[in-house]
CSV table of C-alpha atoms in Angstrom, one decimal:
chain,number,residue,atom,x,y,z
A,226,LEU,CA,25.9,33.1,-31.9
A,227,GLY,CA,24.2,30.4,-34.0
A,228,VAL,CA,21.7,29.7,-31.1
A,229,SER,CA,18.2,29.7,-31.6
A,230,ILE,CA,15.7,31.3,-29.0
A,231,ASP,CA,13.9,27.8,-28.6
A,232,ASP,CA,17.4,26.2,-27.6
A,233,LEU,CA,17.8,28.9,-24.9
A,234,VAL,CA,14.3,28.6,-23.3
A,235,ARG,CA,13.8,24.9,-24.0
A,236,THR,CA,13.4,22.9,-20.7
A,237,ALA,CA,14.9,19.4,-20.3
A,238,THR,CA,12.1,16.6,-20.8
A,239,PRO,CA,11.6,15.2,-17.2
A,240,ASP,CA,12.1,11.7,-16.4
A,241,PRO,CA,8.9,9.7,-16.8
A,242,ARG,CA,9.8,7.1,-14.5
A,243,VAL,CA,7.9,7.1,-11.2
A,244,ARG,CA,10.0,6.1,-8.1
A,245,ARG,CA,8.0,5.7,-4.9
A,246,THR,CA,8.6,3.2,-2.4
A,247,PRO,CA,6.0,0.3,-1.9
A,248,ARG,CA,4.6,0.0,1.5
A,249,GLN,CA,3.0,-2.9,3.5
A,250,ARG,CA,0.1,-2.6,5.8
A,251,ASP,CA,-2.8,-4.7,6.9
A,252,GLY,CA,-1.7,-7.7,4.8
A,253,MET,CA,-1.3,-5.9,1.6
A,254,THR,CA,1.8,-4.5,-0.6
A,255,VAL,CA,0.8,-1.1,-2.0
A,256,THR,CA,3.3,0.2,-4.8
A,257,PRO,CA,2.3,3.7,-6.1
A,258,LEU,CA,2.3,3.9,-10.1
A,259,ALA,CA,1.8,7.5,-10.4
A,260,ARG,CA,3.6,10.6,-8.8
A,261,GLU,CA,2.8,11.9,-5.5
A,262,GLY,CA,0.1,14.7,-5.9
A,263,ALA,CA,-1.1,13.1,-9.2
A,264,ARG,CA,-5.0,13.8,-9.8
A,265,VAL,CA,-5.7,10.3,-10.4
A,266,ALA,CA,-4.0,7.9,-7.8
A,267,THR,CA,-2.8,4.5,-9.3
A,268,TYR,CA,-1.4,1.5,-7.7
A,269,ARG,CA,-0.4,-1.9,-8.0
A,270,ILE,CA,-1.7,-3.8,-4.8
A,271,THR,CA,-0.9,-7.2,-3.9
A,272,TYR,CA,-3.4,-9.0,-1.2
A,273,GLU,CA,-2.0,-11.9,1.0
A,274,PRO,CA,-4.4,-14.6,1.7
A,275,ARG,CA,-6.1,-14.0,5.2
A,276,PRO,CA,-8.6,-16.0,6.8
A,277,GLU,CA,-11.3,-13.3,6.6
A,278,LEU,CA,-12.3,-10.5,4.8
A,279,PRO,CA,-11.4,-7.2,6.4
A,280,PRO,CA,-14.0,-4.7,7.8
A,281,LEU,CA,-16.2,-3.1,5.1
A,282,ARG,CA,-15.1,0.6,4.6
A,283,THR,CA,-16.3,3.7,3.0
A,284,HIS,CA,-14.6,6.9,1.8
A,285,ALA,CA,-15.1,9.7,-1.0
A,286,GLY,CA,-14.2,8.5,-4.7
A,287,PHE,CA,-14.6,6.0,-7.3
A,288,GLU,CA,-12.3,3.1,-7.9
A,289,TRP,CA,-11.5,1.1,-11.0
A,290,LEU,CA,-9.4,-2.3,-10.7
A,291,HIS,CA,-8.1,-5.0,-12.7
A,292,VAL,CA,-6.7,-8.4,-11.6
A,293,VAL,CA,-3.4,-9.1,-12.7
A,294,SER,CA,-2.9,-12.5,-11.0
A,295,GLY,CA,-4.5,-14.5,-8.5
A,296,ARG,CA,-8.1,-14.4,-7.4
A,297,LEU,CA,-9.6,-11.3,-5.8
A,298,ARG,CA,-12.6,-11.3,-3.3
A,299,LEU,CA,-14.6,-8.2,-3.6
A,300,ARG,CA,-17.2,-7.1,-1.5
A,301,VAL,CA,-19.3,-4.1,-2.4
A,302,GLY,CA,-22.6,-3.3,-0.5
A,303,GLU,CA,-24.5,-6.7,-0.6
A,304,ARG,CA,-22.5,-8.3,-3.5
A,305,ASP,CA,-19.8,-10.8,-2.7
A,306,LEU,CA,-17.7,-11.6,-5.6
A,307,VAL,CA,-14.6,-13.4,-6.6
A,308,LEU,CA,-12.8,-12.0,-9.7
A,309,GLY,CA,-10.1,-13.8,-11.4
A,310,ARG,CA,-7.1,-13.0,-13.5
A,311,SER,CA,-7.9,-10.4,-16.4
A,312,GLU,CA,-11.3,-9.5,-14.8
A,313,SER,CA,-12.1,-5.9,-13.9
A,314,ALA,CA,-14.4,-4.0,-11.5
A,315,GLN,CA,-15.4,-0.4,-11.0
A,316,PHE,CA,-17.6,1.1,-7.9
A,317,ASP,CA,-18.4,4.0,-6.0
A,318,THR,CA,-16.1,4.0,-2.8
A,319,SER,CA,-18.9,5.5,-0.7
A,320,THR,CA,-20.5,2.2,-1.1
A,321,PRO,CA,-19.3,-0.2,1.9
A,322,HIS,CA,-16.6,-2.3,0.4
A,323,ALA,CA,-13.8,-4.7,1.3
A,324,LEU,CA,-10.8,-6.4,-0.8
A,325,SER,CA,-8.7,-9.6,-0.1
A,326,ALA,CA,-7.0,-12.4,-1.6
A,327,ALA,CA,-9.6,-15.5,-2.4
A,328,GLY,CA,-8.0,-18.6,-1.6
A,329,SER,CA,-4.5,-19.6,-0.4
A,330,HIS,CA,-2.5,-17.7,-2.9
A,331,PRO,CA,-2.0,-13.8,-3.2
A,332,ALA,CA,-3.9,-11.5,-5.5
A,333,THR,CA,-2.3,-8.6,-7.5
A,334,ILE,CA,-4.4,-5.8,-9.0
A,335,ILE,CA,-4.0,-2.4,-10.6
A,336,SER,CA,-6.2,0.0,-9.0
A,337,ILE,CA,-7.3,3.5,-10.2
A,338,PHE,CA,-8.6,5.6,-7.7
A,339,ASP,CA,-10.0,9.0,-8.1
A,340,GLU,CA,-10.4,11.0,-5.1
A,341,SER,CA,-13.0,13.7,-6.2
A,342,GLY,CA,-15.2,10.7,-7.2
A,343,GLU,CA,-15.6,11.9,-10.8
A,344,ARG,CA,-15.5,9.2,-13.3
A,345,THR,CA,-12.4,10.1,-15.4
A,346,HIS,CA,-12.3,7.3,-17.6
A,347,THR,CA,-14.8,6.5,-20.4
A,348,ASP,CA,-17.7,4.6,-19.4
A,349,ALA,CA,-19.5,2.6,-22.0
A,350,PRO,CA,-23.3,2.5,-21.7
A,351,ASP,CA,-24.8,-0.7,-20.2
């Protein structure tokens, strides 16, 4: 028939685009950047300016974030920091933490969160 076995059993390449709906809550817009159920959750988060830092919270996992635009206030444990565009941070989310926009403009970040708490990215030694 002129058809190879590979042509008969080959599956179509899946659509690589992620099509998930952004959601708004607690003064932020969260846009998922990975498929639902992915081992590592990735989000684009925009924090709107607010008068106070939200309450500190904890949960299992490890988070990496990168500031895309604006200024981000990050409180991790006793540290209270302001990160600017192109700055990054990583922390164990079992440490009490809170994030918000710093100043009067929104802050947008890319956030990578590993629910299991394992470091899935290469860490360079300090």
